PDB file of C-alpha atoms in Angstrom:
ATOM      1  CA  UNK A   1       0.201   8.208 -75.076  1.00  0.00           C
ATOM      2  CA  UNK A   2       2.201  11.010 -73.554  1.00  0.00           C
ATOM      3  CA  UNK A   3       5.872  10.678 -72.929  1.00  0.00           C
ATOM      4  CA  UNK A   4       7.452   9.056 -70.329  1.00  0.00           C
ATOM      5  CA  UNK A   5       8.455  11.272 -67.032  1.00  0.00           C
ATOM      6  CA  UNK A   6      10.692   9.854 -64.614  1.00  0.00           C
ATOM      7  CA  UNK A   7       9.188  11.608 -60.882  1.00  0.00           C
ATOM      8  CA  UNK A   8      11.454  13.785 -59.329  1.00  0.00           C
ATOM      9  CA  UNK A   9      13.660  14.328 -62.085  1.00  0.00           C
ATOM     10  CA  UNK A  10      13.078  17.508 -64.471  1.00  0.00           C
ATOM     11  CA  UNK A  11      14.191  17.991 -68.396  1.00  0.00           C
ATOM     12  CA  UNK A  12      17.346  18.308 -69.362  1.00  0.00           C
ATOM     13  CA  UNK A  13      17.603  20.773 -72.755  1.00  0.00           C
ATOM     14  CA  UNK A  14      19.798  19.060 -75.834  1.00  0.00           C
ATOM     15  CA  UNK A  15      20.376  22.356 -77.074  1.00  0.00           C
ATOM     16  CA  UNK A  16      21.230  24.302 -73.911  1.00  0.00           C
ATOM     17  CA  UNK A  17      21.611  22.012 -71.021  1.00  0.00           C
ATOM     18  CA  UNK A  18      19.393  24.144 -69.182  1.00  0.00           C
ATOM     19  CA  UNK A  19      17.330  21.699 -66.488  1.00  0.00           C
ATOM     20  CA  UNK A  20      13.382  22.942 -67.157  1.00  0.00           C
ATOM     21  CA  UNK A  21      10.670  21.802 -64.789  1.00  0.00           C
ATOM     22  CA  UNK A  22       9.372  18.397 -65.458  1.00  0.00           C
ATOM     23  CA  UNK A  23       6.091  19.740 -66.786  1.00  0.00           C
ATOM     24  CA  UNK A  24       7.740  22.157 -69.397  1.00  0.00           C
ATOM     25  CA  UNK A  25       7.114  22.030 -73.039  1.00  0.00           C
ATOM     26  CA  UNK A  26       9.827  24.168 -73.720  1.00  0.00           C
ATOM     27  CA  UNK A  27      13.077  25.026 -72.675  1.00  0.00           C
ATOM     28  CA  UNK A  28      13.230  27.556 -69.639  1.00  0.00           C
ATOM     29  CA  UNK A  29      16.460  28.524 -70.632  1.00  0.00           C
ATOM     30  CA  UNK A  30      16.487  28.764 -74.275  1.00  0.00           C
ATOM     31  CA  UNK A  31      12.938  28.633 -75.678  1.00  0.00           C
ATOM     32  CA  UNK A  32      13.125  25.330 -77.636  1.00  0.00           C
ATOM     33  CA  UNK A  33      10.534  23.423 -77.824  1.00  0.00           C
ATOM     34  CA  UNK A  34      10.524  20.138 -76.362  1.00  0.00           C
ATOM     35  CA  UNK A  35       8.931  17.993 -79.221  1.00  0.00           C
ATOM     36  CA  UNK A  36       8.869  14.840 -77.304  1.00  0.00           C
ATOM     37  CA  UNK A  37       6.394  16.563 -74.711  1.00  0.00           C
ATOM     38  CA  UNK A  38       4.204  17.837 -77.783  1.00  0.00           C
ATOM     39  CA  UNK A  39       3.690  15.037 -79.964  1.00  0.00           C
ATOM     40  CA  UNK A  40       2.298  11.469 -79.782  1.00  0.00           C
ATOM     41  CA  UNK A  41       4.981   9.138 -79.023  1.00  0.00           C
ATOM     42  CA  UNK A  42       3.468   7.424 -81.915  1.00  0.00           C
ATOM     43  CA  UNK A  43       4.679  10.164 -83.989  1.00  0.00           C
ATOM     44  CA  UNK A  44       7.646  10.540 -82.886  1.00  0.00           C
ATOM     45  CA  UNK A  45      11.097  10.590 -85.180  1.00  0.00           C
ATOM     46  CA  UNK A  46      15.109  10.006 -84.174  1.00  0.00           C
ATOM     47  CA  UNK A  47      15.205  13.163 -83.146  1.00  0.00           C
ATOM     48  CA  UNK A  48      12.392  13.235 -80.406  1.00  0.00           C
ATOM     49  CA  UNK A  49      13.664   9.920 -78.945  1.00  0.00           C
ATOM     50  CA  UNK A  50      17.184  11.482 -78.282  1.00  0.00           C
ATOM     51  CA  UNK A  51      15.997  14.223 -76.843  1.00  0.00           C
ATOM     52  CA  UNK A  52      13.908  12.552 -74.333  1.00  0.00           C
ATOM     53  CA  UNK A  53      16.642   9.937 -73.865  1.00  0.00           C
ATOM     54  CA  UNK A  54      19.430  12.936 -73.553  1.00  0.00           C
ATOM     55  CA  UNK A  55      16.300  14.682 -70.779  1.00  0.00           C
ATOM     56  CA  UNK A  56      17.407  12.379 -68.272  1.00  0.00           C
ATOM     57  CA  UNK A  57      20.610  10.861 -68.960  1.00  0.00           C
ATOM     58  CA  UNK A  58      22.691  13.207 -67.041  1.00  0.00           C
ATOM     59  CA  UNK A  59      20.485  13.073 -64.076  1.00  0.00           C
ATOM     60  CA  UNK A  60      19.898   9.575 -64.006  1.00  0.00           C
ATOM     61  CA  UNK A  61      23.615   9.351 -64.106  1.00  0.00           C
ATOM     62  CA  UNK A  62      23.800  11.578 -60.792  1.00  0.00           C
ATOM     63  CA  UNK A  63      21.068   9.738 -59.242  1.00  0.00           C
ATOM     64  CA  UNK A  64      22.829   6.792 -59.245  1.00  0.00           C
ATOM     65  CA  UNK A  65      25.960   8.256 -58.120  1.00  0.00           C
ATOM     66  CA  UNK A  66      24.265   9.566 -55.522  1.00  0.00           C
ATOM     67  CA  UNK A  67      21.790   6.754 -54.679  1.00  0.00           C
ATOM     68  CA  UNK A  68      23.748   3.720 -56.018  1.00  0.00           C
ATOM     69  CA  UNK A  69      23.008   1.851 -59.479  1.00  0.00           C
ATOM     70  CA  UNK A  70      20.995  -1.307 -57.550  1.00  0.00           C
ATOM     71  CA  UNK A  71      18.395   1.317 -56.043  1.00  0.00           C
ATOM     72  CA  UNK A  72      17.226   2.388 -59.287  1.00  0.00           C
ATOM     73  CA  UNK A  73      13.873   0.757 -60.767  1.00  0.00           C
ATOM     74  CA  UNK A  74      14.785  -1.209 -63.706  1.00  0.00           C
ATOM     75  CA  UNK A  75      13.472   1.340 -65.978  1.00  0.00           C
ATOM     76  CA  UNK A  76      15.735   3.812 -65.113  1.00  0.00           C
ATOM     77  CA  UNK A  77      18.508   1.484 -64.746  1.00  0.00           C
ATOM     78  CA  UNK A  78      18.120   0.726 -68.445  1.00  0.00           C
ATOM     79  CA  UNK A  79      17.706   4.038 -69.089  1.00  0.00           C
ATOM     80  CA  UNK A  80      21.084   5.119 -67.229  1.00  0.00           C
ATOM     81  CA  UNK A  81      23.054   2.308 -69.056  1.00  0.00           C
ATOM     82  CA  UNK A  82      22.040   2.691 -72.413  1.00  0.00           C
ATOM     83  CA  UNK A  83      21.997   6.337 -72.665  1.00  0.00           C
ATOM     84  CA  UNK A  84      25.678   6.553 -70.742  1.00  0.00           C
ATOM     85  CA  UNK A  85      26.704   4.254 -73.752  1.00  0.00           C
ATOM     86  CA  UNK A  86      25.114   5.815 -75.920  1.00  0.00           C
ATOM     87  CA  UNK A  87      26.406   9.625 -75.166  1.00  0.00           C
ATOM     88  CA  UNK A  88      30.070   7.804 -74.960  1.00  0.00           C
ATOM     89  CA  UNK A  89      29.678   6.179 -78.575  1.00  0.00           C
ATOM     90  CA  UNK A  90      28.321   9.496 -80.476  1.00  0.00           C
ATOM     91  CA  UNK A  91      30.938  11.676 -78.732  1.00  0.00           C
ATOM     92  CA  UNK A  92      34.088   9.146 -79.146  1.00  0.00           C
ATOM     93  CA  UNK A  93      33.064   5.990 -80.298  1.00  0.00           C
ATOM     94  CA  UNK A  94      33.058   2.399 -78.608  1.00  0.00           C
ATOM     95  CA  UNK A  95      36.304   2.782 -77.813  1.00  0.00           C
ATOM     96  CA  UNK A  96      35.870   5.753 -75.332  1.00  0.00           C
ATOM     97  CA  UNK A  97      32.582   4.122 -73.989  1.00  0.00           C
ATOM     98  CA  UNK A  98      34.534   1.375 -72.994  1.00  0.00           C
ATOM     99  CA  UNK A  99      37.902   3.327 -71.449  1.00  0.00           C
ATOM    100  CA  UNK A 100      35.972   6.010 -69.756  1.00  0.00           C
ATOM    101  CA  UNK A 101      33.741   4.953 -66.269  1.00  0.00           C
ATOM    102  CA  UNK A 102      31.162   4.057 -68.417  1.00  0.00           C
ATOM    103  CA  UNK A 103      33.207   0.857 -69.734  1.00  0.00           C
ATOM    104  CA  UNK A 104      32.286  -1.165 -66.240  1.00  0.00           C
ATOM    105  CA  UNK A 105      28.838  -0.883 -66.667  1.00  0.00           C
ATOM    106  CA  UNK A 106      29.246  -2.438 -69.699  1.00  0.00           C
ATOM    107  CA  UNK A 107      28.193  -6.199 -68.345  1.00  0.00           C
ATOM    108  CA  UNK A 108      25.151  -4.731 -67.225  1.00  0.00           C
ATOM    109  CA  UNK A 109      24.556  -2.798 -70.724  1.00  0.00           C
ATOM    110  CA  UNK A 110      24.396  -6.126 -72.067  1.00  0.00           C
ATOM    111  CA  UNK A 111      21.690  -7.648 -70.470  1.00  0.00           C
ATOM    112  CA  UNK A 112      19.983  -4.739 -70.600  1.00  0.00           C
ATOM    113  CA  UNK A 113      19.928  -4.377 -74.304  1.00  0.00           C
ATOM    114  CA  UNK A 114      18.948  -8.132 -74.781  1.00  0.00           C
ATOM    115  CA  UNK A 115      16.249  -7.265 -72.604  1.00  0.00           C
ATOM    116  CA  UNK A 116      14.989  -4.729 -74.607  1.00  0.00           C
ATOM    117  CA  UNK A 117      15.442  -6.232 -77.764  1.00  0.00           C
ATOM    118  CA  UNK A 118      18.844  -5.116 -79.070  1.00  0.00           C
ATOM    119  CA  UNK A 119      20.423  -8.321 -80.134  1.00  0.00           C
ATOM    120  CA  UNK A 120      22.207  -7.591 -82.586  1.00  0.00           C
ATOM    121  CA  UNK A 121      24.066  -4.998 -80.992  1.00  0.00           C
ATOM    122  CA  UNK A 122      24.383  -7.057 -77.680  1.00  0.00           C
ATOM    123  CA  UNK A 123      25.620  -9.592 -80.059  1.00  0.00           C
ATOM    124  CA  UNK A 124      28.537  -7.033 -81.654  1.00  0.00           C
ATOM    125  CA  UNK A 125      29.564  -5.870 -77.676  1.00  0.00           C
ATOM    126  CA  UNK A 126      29.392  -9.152 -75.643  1.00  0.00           C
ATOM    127  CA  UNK A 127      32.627 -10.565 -77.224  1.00  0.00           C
ATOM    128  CA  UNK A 128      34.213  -7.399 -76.523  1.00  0.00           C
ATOM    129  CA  UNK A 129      33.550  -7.790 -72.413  1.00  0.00           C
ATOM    130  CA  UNK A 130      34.296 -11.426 -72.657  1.00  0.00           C
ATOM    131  CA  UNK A 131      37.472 -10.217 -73.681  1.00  0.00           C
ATOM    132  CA  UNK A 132      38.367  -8.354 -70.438  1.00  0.00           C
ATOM    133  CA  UNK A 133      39.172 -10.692 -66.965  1.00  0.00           C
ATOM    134  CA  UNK A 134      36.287 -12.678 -65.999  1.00  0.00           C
ATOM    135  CA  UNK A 135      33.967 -10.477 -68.442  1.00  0.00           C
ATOM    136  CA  UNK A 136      34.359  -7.568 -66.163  1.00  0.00           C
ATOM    137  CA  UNK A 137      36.090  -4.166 -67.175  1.00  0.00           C
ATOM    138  CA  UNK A 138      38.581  -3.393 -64.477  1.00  0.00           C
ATOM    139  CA  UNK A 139      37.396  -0.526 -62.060  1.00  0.00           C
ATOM    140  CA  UNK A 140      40.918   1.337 -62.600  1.00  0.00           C
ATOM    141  CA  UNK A 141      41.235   3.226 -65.756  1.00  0.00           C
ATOM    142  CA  UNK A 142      44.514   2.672 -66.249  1.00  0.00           C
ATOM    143  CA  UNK A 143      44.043  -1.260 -65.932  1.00  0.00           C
ATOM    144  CA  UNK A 144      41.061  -0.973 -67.913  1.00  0.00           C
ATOM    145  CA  UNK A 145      43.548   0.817 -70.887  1.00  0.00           C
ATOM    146  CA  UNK A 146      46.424  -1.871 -70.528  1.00  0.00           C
ATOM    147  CA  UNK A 147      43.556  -4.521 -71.172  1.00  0.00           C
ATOM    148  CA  UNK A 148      42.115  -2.746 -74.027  1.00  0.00           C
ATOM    149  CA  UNK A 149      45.443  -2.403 -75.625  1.00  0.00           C
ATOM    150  CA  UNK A 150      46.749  -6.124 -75.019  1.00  0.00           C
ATOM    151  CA  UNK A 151      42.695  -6.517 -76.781  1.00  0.00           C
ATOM    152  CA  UNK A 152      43.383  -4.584 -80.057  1.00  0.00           C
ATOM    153  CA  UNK A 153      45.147  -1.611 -81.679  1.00  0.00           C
ATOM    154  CA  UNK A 154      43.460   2.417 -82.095  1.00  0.00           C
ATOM    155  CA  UNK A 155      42.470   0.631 -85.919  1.00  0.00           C
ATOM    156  CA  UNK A 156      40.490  -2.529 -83.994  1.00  0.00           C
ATOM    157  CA  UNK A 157      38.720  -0.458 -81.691  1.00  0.00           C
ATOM    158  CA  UNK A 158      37.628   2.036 -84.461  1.00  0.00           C
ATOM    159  CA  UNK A 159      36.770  -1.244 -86.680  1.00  0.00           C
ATOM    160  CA  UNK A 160      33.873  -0.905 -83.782  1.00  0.00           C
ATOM    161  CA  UNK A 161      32.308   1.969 -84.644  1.00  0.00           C
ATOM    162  CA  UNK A 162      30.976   1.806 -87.996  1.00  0.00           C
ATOM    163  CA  UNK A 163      28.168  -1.710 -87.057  1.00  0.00           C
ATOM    164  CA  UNK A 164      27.508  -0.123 -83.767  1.00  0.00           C
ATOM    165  CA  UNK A 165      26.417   2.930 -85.301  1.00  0.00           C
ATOM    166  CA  UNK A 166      24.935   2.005 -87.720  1.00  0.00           C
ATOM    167  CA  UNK A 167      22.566   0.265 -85.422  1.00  0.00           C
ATOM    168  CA  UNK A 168      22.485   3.206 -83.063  1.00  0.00           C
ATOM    169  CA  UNK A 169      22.308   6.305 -84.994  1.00  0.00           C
ATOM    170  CA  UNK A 170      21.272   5.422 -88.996  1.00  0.00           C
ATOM    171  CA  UNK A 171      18.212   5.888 -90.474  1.00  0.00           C
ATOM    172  CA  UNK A 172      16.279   3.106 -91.419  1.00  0.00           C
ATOM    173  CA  UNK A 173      18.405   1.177 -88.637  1.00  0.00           C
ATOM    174  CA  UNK A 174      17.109  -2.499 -88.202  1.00  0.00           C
ATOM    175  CA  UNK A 175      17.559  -1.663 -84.319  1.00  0.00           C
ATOM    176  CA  UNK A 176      16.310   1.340 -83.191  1.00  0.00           C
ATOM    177  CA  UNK A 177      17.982   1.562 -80.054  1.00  0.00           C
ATOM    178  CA  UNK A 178      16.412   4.438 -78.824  1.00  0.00           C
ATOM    179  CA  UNK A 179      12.723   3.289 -80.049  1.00  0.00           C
ATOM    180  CA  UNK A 180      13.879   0.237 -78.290  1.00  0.00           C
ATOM    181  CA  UNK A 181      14.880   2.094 -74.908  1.00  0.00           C
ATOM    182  CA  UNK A 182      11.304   4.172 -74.590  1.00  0.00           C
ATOM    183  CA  UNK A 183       9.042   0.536 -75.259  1.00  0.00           C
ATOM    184  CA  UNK A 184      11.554  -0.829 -72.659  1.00  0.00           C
ATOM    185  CA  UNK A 185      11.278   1.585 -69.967  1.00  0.00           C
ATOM    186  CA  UNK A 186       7.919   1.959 -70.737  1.00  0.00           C
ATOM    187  CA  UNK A 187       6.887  -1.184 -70.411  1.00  0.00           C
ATOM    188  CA  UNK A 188       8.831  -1.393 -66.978  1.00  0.00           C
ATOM    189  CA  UNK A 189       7.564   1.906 -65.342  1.00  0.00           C
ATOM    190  CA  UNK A 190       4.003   0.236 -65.368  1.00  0.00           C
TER     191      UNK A 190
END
């Protein structure tokens, strides 16, 4: 099985950044080799799965900027969602995901990873929204902020981190959410 190409959209580099023509197996602007276009995505590790879920994260996140969230197919909506909260988490932790933009998509995030099979961690973030009115991160930033601080202290929201990483970025993790995002979209591109 090859690896999954969203049409119209090209390859974003992890390295570089550098946006390579969808049919590249390397990077136009650096020279890396995209593994995930050269291997069996049966033989695939961590790192090949980020790097084709960090190839169209960014543009996925412009497309639906640009387009609107709802006109997305569902594979690229769950693409979008989990790889915005997935960039947020390893660069800041749950904490930023959920104060930056990213935080009101968060409702959506949720059914999306139950969809594709991430309970558990569905299970560690769905209190969390509950939390905020009517299970809905405010649009405003700043009213998103005042509810996250009347929901816990800098210590509660770092108390976050270590299960959702360890589901998201360990080795051996007994929820592979990236393994989990490729079988989903997958599965929904068909």
């Amino acid at each position: 099985m090859t690896a999954l190409h969203y049409p119209g959209l090209k390859i974003d580099c992890y390295y570089c950044g550098h946006r390579s023509e969808a049919d590249a197996i390397a990077c136009e602007g650096c020279k890396r080799a995209f593994t995930f276009r050269t291997k069996e995505v049966g033989d695939w590790t961590g790192l090949e799965f980020y790097s084709w879920m960090f190839a169209y994260s960014f543009q996925l996140d412009e497309k639906a900027e640009a387009e609107g969230y709802a006109t997305l197919p569902r594979n690229e909506q769950m693409h979008y969602l989990t790889g915005y909260f997935y960039t947020q988490v390893m660069n800041g932790g749950v904490g930023q995901y959920f104060f930056n933009p990213s935080g009101v998509t968060s409702p959506e995030l949720i059914l999306a990873l139950k969809e594709m099979g991430a309970v558990r961690l569905a299970a560690i973030l769905e209190p969390v929204v509950q939390q905020f009115p009517d299970g809905q991160p405010p649009q405003e930033m700043t009213d998103r902020a005042a509810c996250m601080d009347a929901m816990g202290d800098d210590d509660w929201w770092e108390a976050l981190d270590e299960p959702v990483m360890a589901l998201i970025d360990a080795k051996n993790s007994p929820e592979d959410l990236l393994e989990l995002l490729y079988a989903a979209c997958a599965a929904k591109s068909v």
